[in-house]
Amino acid sequence: MHEPLISHLEEILQKRLAPQQQAAVDAHLSGCADCRDELSAMTSFSQVVRSLRAPAVPELRAGFYARVMQKVEEQGRPSFWNLLLDPVFGRRLVYGTGAMFLLMASFLLATSGDQPELAQTPVQMISQPAVTAVSTQSGFGDDVQRDREQFLATMASFSE
Amino acid sequence: MAFRDLVERFQSKVFSIIYGILRNHNDAEDIAQQVFAKVYFSIRQFDFRSSLLTWIYKITVNECYDYLRKKKVRKLVYESDFSEDDAHMMENSGVAIDPNMPIDESLAHRDLAVKLLGKISEEDRNLLLLKEVDGHSVEELAGMTGMNENTIKVKLFRARQKLVKAAQRLGKVPGRFELGL
Ligand SMILES: [Zn+2]
């Protein structure tokens, strides 16, 4: 309903309205006090924001790039994320994770052979109570603390 | 683009944005260095949906506001609210805003601008700054942000409304701007 103001506000503020648009806007404004007030306030605050235009910006002192790099070095203390982004460490992490995956895969392959076929019928299920017994053997995922130690040991060997 | 090229390409732009807000050479340069250090460490987060300039602009304005927050600049309107004295001083210092007033760089105007822009969202603030301070057209803003021109117009309109409302919430807007929007 206040469409003329919404769609032409930027042109109005820049005083760049085409005569036809101007007529449409004027027609609306003459009958809409809300838009008149809003336009008046927006015009004023447009000027307020424009006061942040720097009049004459002084020159940057020579050697700006060197000072940026100095700041980068000061802030470049290795944090965990920086280490992840570091190409050398990142590569080690990828190798370490890959090795861990291979370790887990070979463990699963080695143990899956021992597992009996899954029961298909209730009768078979009752007659094969040993299925869950397999998982009581030591396996990756049973013991969080031991897994963590294994993982850290693997990681450490790739960081050396 | 090597990092050095990036710095050299945008350093004047970044510095002038900061200087426009702070008007202090040393602080502006210090913050400009910080902006590029941020760019250096977070360049991987740049997602190419907006232009590099828009992204650096956002970091720049955020750094300015971080600086103002940290420094807790107490003079005039940088603190969290106007005091009675501030309002009185502003009313008597020409900040009772006249739409026909030429672009004015008085401290009171700038302080009011910084203050009000601090009360609206980051997106609204950057859009208004790019439009009013950097003088980009709606068409340019559409190109820079990847949004269409109509969206930009509506966003600018809403941002301006929020700015006016922020001024009203402060309750220190001269009488003629106490509107029922
Ligand atoms: Zn209207």
Coordinates of C-alpha atoms and ligand atoms in Angstrom, one line a residue:
Chain A
M1 CA 0.0 0.0 0.0
H2 CA 3.0 2.3 0.5
E3 CA 4.5 0.8 -2.6
P4 CA 5.5 4.1 -4.3
L5 CA 7.8 5.0 -1.4
I6 CA 9.2 1.5 -0.9
S7 CA 10.1 1.0 -4.6
H8 CA 11.4 4.5 -5.3
L9 CA 12.9 5.5 -2.0
E10 CA 16.5 5.2 -3.2
E11 CA 15.8 7.4 -6.3
I12 CA 14.0 9.9 -4.1
L13 CA 16.9 10.1 -1.7
Q14 CA 19.3 10.7 -4.5
K15 CA 16.9 13.1 -6.2
R16 CA 17.0 11.0 -9.4
L17 CA 13.3 10.3 -9.9
A18 CA 12.0 10.3 -13.5
P19 CA 9.1 12.8 -13.9
Q20 CA 6.6 10.1 -14.3
Q21 CA 7.7 8.3 -11.1
Q22 CA 7.8 11.6 -9.3
A23 CA 4.2 12.2 -10.2
A24 CA 3.2 8.8 -8.8
V25 CA 5.2 9.4 -5.6
D26 CA 3.8 12.9 -5.1
A27 CA 0.3 11.6 -5.6
H28 CA 0.8 9.0 -2.9
L29 CA 2.6 11.3 -0.5
S30 CA -0.1 13.9 -0.7
G31 CA -2.6 11.4 0.7
C32 CA -0.4 9.4 3.0
A33 CA 0.9 11.1 6.2
D34 CA 2.8 7.9 7.3
C35 CA 4.9 7.9 4.1
R36 CA 5.5 11.7 4.4
D37 CA 6.8 11.3 8.0
E38 CA 8.8 8.2 7.1
L39 CA 10.4 9.8 4.1
S40 CA 11.3 12.9 6.2
A41 CA 12.9 10.8 8.9
M42 CA 14.7 8.6 6.4
T43 CA 16.0 11.6 4.5
S44 CA 17.5 13.0 7.7
F45 CA 19.1 9.8 8.8
S46 CA 20.5 9.2 5.3
Q47 CA 22.4 12.5 5.9
V48 CA 23.5 11.4 9.3
V49 CA 25.0 8.1 7.9
R50 CA 26.6 10.1 5.1
S51 CA 28.5 12.1 7.7
L52 CA 30.7 9.0 8.0
R53 CA 32.1 9.7 4.5
A54 CA 35.8 10.5 5.1
P55 CA 36.4 14.0 3.6
A56 CA 40.1 13.7 2.7
V57 CA 41.6 10.4 3.8
P58 CA 45.3 10.7 4.8
E59 CA 47.8 8.5 3.1
L60 CA 48.7 5.2 4.6
R61 CA 52.3 5.3 5.8
A62 CA 54.8 3.3 3.7
G63 CA 55.4 -0.3 4.6
F64 CA 51.8 -1.1 5.4
Y65 CA 52.1 -4.6 4.0
A66 CA 55.1 -5.4 6.1
R67 CA 53.2 -4.2 9.2
V68 CA 50.3 -6.4 8.3
M69 CA 52.6 -9.4 8.0
Q70 CA 54.2 -8.5 11.4
K71 CA 50.7 -8.6 12.9
V72 CA 50.0 -12.0 11.2
E73 CA 53.2 -13.4 12.7
E74 CA 52.3 -12.1 16.1
Q75 CA 48.9 -13.7 15.9
G76 CA 50.1 -16.9 14.2
R77 CA 50.8 -18.8 17.4
P78 CA 49.8 -22.4 16.6
S79 CA 46.3 -23.2 17.9
F80 CA 44.6 -26.5 17.2
W81 CA 42.8 -25.0 14.2
N82 CA 46.0 -23.5 12.8
L83 CA 47.6 -26.9 13.1
L84 CA 44.7 -28.4 11.1
L85 CA 45.2 -25.7 8.4
D86 CA 49.0 -26.3 8.4
P87 CA 49.7 -28.3 5.2
V88 CA 52.3 -30.6 6.8
F89 CA 50.3 -31.4 9.9
G90 CA 47.1 -31.7 7.8
R91 CA 48.8 -34.3 5.6
R92 CA 49.9 -36.2 8.6
L93 CA 46.4 -36.1 10.0
V94 CA 45.0 -37.5 6.8
Y95 CA 47.6 -40.3 6.7
G96 CA 46.9 -41.0 10.4
T97 CA 43.2 -41.2 9.9
G98 CA 43.6 -43.3 6.8
A99 CA 45.9 -45.7 8.7
M100 CA 43.3 -45.8 11.6
F101 CA 40.6 -46.7 9.1
L102 CA 42.7 -49.5 7.6
L103 CA 43.4 -50.8 11.1
M104 CA 39.6 -50.8 11.9
A105 CA 38.7 -52.4 8.5
S106 CA 41.2 -55.2 8.9
F107 CA 40.0 -55.8 12.4
L108 CA 36.4 -56.1 11.2
L109 CA 37.4 -58.4 8.3
A110 CA 39.4 -60.6 10.7
T111 CA 36.5 -60.9 13.2
S112 CA 33.6 -61.1 10.8
G113 CA 34.7 -64.5 9.6
D114 CA 34.1 -65.9 13.1
Q115 CA 30.6 -64.6 13.3
P116 CA 27.8 -67.2 12.7
E117 CA 25.2 -66.5 10.0
L118 CA 22.4 -64.2 11.3
A119 CA 19.3 -66.2 12.3
Q120 CA 16.5 -66.1 9.7
T121 CA 13.6 -67.5 11.7
P122 CA 12.5 -67.4 15.3
V123 CA 13.5 -71.1 15.7
Q124 CA 17.0 -70.4 14.4
M125 CA 17.2 -67.3 16.6
I126 CA 16.5 -69.4 19.7
S127 CA 18.9 -72.1 18.6
Q128 CA 21.8 -69.7 18.0
P129 CA 22.3 -67.8 21.2
A130 CA 26.0 -67.2 20.5
V131 CA 25.6 -64.3 18.1
T132 CA 26.1 -61.6 20.7
A133 CA 28.9 -63.4 22.4
V134 CA 31.3 -62.5 19.6
S135 CA 31.1 -58.8 20.5
T136 CA 32.2 -59.5 24.1
Q137 CA 35.7 -60.1 22.6
S138 CA 37.9 -57.1 22.6
G139 CA 37.0 -54.9 19.6
F140 CA 37.2 -51.3 18.5
G141 CA 34.3 -49.4 19.9
D142 CA 33.9 -51.3 23.2
D143 CA 36.2 -49.4 25.3
V144 CA 36.4 -45.7 24.7
Q145 CA 39.4 -45.1 26.8
R146 CA 41.4 -47.9 25.1
D147 CA 40.3 -46.7 21.7
R148 CA 41.4 -43.2 22.5
E149 CA 44.8 -44.4 23.5
Q150 CA 45.1 -46.5 20.4
F151 CA 44.1 -43.5 18.3
L152 CA 46.5 -41.2 20.0
A153 CA 49.3 -43.7 19.6
T154 CA 48.6 -43.9 15.9
M155 CA 48.5 -40.2 15.6
A156 CA 51.7 -39.8 17.5
S157 CA 53.6 -42.2 15.3
F158 CA 52.5 -40.1 12.3
S159 CA 53.5 -36.9 13.9
E160 CA 57.1 -38.0 14.4
Chain B
M1 CA 45.9 -13.6 -6.2
A2 CA 48.8 -13.5 -3.8
F3 CA 48.1 -12.1 -0.3
R4 CA 50.3 -9.1 -1.0
D5 CA 48.2 -8.2 -4.1
L6 CA 45.1 -8.5 -2.1
V7 CA 46.4 -6.1 0.6
E8 CA 47.6 -3.6 -2.0
R9 CA 44.4 -3.8 -3.9
F10 CA 42.1 -3.2 -0.8
Q11 CA 44.3 -1.3 1.7
S12 CA 43.2 2.2 0.7
K13 CA 39.5 1.2 0.7
V14 CA 39.7 -0.5 4.1
F15 CA 41.6 2.4 5.5
S16 CA 39.2 5.0 4.3
I17 CA 36.2 3.1 5.7
I18 CA 37.8 3.0 9.1
Y19 CA 39.1 6.5 9.0
G20 CA 35.6 7.7 8.0
I21 CA 34.2 6.2 11.2
L22 CA 37.1 6.9 13.6
R23 CA 38.9 10.0 12.2
N24 CA 42.1 9.0 13.9
H25 CA 45.0 8.1 11.7
N26 CA 46.9 5.8 14.1
D27 CA 43.9 3.9 15.3
A28 CA 42.5 3.6 11.7
E29 CA 45.8 2.1 10.5
D30 CA 46.1 -0.3 13.4
I31 CA 42.6 -1.6 12.7
A32 CA 43.3 -1.8 9.0
Q33 CA 46.3 -4.1 9.8
Q34 CA 44.1 -6.1 12.0
V35 CA 41.5 -6.4 9.2
F36 CA 44.1 -7.9 6.9
A37 CA 45.4 -10.2 9.5
K38 CA 41.8 -11.4 9.9
V39 CA 41.5 -11.8 6.2
Y40 CA 44.8 -13.8 6.2
F41 CA 43.6 -16.2 8.8
S42 CA 40.0 -16.6 7.6
I43 CA 40.4 -16.5 3.8
R44 CA 39.2 -20.1 3.7
Q45 CA 35.8 -19.0 5.0
F46 CA 35.2 -16.7 2.0
D47 CA 32.5 -18.5 0.1
F48 CA 32.5 -16.6 -3.2
R49 CA 28.8 -16.0 -3.1
S50 CA 29.5 -12.4 -2.4
S51 CA 32.3 -10.3 -3.8
L52 CA 35.7 -10.2 -2.1
L53 CA 35.1 -6.5 -1.4
T54 CA 31.8 -7.1 0.3
W55 CA 33.5 -9.8 2.5
I56 CA 36.4 -7.6 3.4
Y57 CA 34.0 -4.7 4.0
K58 CA 32.1 -6.8 6.5
I59 CA 35.3 -7.7 8.4
T60 CA 36.4 -4.0 8.3
V61 CA 33.1 -2.6 9.8
N62 CA 33.0 -5.4 12.4
E63 CA 36.6 -4.6 13.5
C64 CA 35.6 -0.9 13.9
Y65 CA 32.7 -1.8 16.1
D66 CA 34.9 -4.3 18.0
Y67 CA 37.4 -1.6 18.6
L68 CA 34.7 0.9 19.8
R69 CA 33.3 -1.7 22.1
K70 CA 36.7 -2.7 23.5
K71 CA 37.9 0.9 23.9
K72 CA 34.5 1.8 25.5
V73 CA 34.8 5.2 24.1
R74 CA 32.9 7.3 26.6
K75 CA 32.6 10.6 24.9
L76 CA 29.3 11.7 23.5
V77 CA 27.1 8.9 22.3
Y78 CA 29.4 5.9 22.0
E79 CA 28.2 4.5 25.4
S80 CA 25.1 2.3 25.5
D81 CA 22.6 5.1 25.9
F82 CA 22.2 8.8 25.6
S83 CA 22.3 10.7 28.9
E84 CA 20.1 13.7 29.4
D85 CA 23.2 15.9 29.1
D86 CA 24.1 14.3 25.7
A87 CA 20.7 14.8 24.4
H88 CA 20.7 18.4 25.5
M89 CA 24.1 19.0 24.0
M90 CA 23.1 17.4 20.8
E91 CA 19.9 19.4 20.5
N92 CA 22.0 22.5 20.9
S93 CA 24.8 21.4 18.6
G94 CA 22.9 21.4 15.3
V95 CA 22.1 17.7 15.4
A96 CA 18.4 18.5 15.4
I97 CA 18.3 17.2 11.9
D98 CA 17.3 19.3 9.0
P99 CA 16.7 17.3 5.7
N100 CA 18.1 20.2 3.7
M101 CA 21.3 20.3 5.7
P102 CA 24.4 19.8 3.5
I103 CA 26.5 16.6 4.2
D104 CA 27.9 17.5 7.5
E105 CA 30.9 15.9 9.2
S106 CA 30.3 17.3 12.6
L107 CA 31.3 15.1 15.5
A108 CA 27.7 15.0 16.8
H109 CA 26.5 13.7 13.4
R110 CA 29.2 11.0 13.2
D111 CA 28.6 9.9 16.7
L112 CA 24.9 9.6 16.1
A113 CA 25.5 7.6 13.0
V114 CA 28.0 5.3 14.7
K115 CA 25.6 4.9 17.6
L116 CA 22.5 4.1 15.5
L117 CA 24.3 1.8 13.1
G118 CA 25.5 -0.1 16.2
K119 CA 21.9 -0.8 17.0
I120 CA 20.9 -2.5 13.8
S121 CA 22.0 -5.9 12.3
E122 CA 25.4 -6.4 10.7
E123 CA 23.8 -6.9 7.3
D124 CA 21.6 -3.8 7.5
R125 CA 24.6 -1.7 8.7
N126 CA 26.9 -2.8 5.9
L127 CA 24.2 -2.3 3.3
L128 CA 23.6 1.2 4.5
L129 CA 27.3 2.0 4.7
L130 CA 27.9 0.7 1.2
K131 CA 25.0 2.8 -0.1
E132 CA 25.4 6.0 1.8
V133 CA 29.1 6.2 2.6
D134 CA 30.6 4.4 -0.3
G135 CA 28.0 5.6 -2.7
H136 CA 27.3 2.3 -4.4
S137 CA 24.1 2.2 -6.5
V138 CA 21.4 -0.4 -6.0
E139 CA 22.6 -2.0 -9.2
E140 CA 26.2 -2.2 -8.0
L141 CA 25.0 -3.6 -4.6
A142 CA 23.0 -6.3 -6.4
G143 CA 26.1 -7.3 -8.3
M144 CA 28.3 -7.3 -5.2
T145 CA 26.0 -9.3 -3.0
G146 CA 24.5 -11.6 -5.6
M147 CA 21.0 -10.5 -4.7
N148 CA 18.6 -8.9 -7.2
E149 CA 17.9 -5.2 -7.3
N150 CA 14.4 -5.5 -5.9
T151 CA 15.7 -7.4 -2.9
I152 CA 18.3 -4.8 -2.3
K153 CA 15.7 -2.0 -2.5
V154 CA 13.5 -3.7 0.0
K155 CA 16.4 -4.5 2.3
L156 CA 17.6 -0.9 2.2
F157 CA 14.1 0.3 3.0
R158 CA 13.8 -2.0 6.0
A159 CA 17.4 -1.1 7.1
R160 CA 16.4 2.6 7.0
Q161 CA 13.2 1.9 8.9
K162 CA 15.2 0.1 11.6
L163 CA 17.7 3.0 11.8
V164 CA 14.8 5.5 12.4
K165 CA 13.3 3.1 14.9
A166 CA 16.6 2.8 16.7
A167 CA 16.7 6.6 17.0
Q168 CA 13.2 6.6 18.3
R169 CA 13.9 3.9 20.9
L170 CA 16.7 6.1 22.2
G171 CA 13.9 8.7 22.7
K172 CA 16.2 11.5 21.9
V173 CA 15.1 12.2 18.4
P174 CA 14.0 15.8 18.0
G175 CA 10.2 16.1 18.3
R176 CA 9.4 16.2 14.6
F177 CA 10.8 12.7 14.1
E178 CA 8.7 11.1 16.8
L179 CA 6.7 9.2 14.2
G180 CA 4.1 6.5 14.6
L181 CA 5.4 4.2 11.9
Ligands
ZN1 ZN 2.1 5.5 2.2

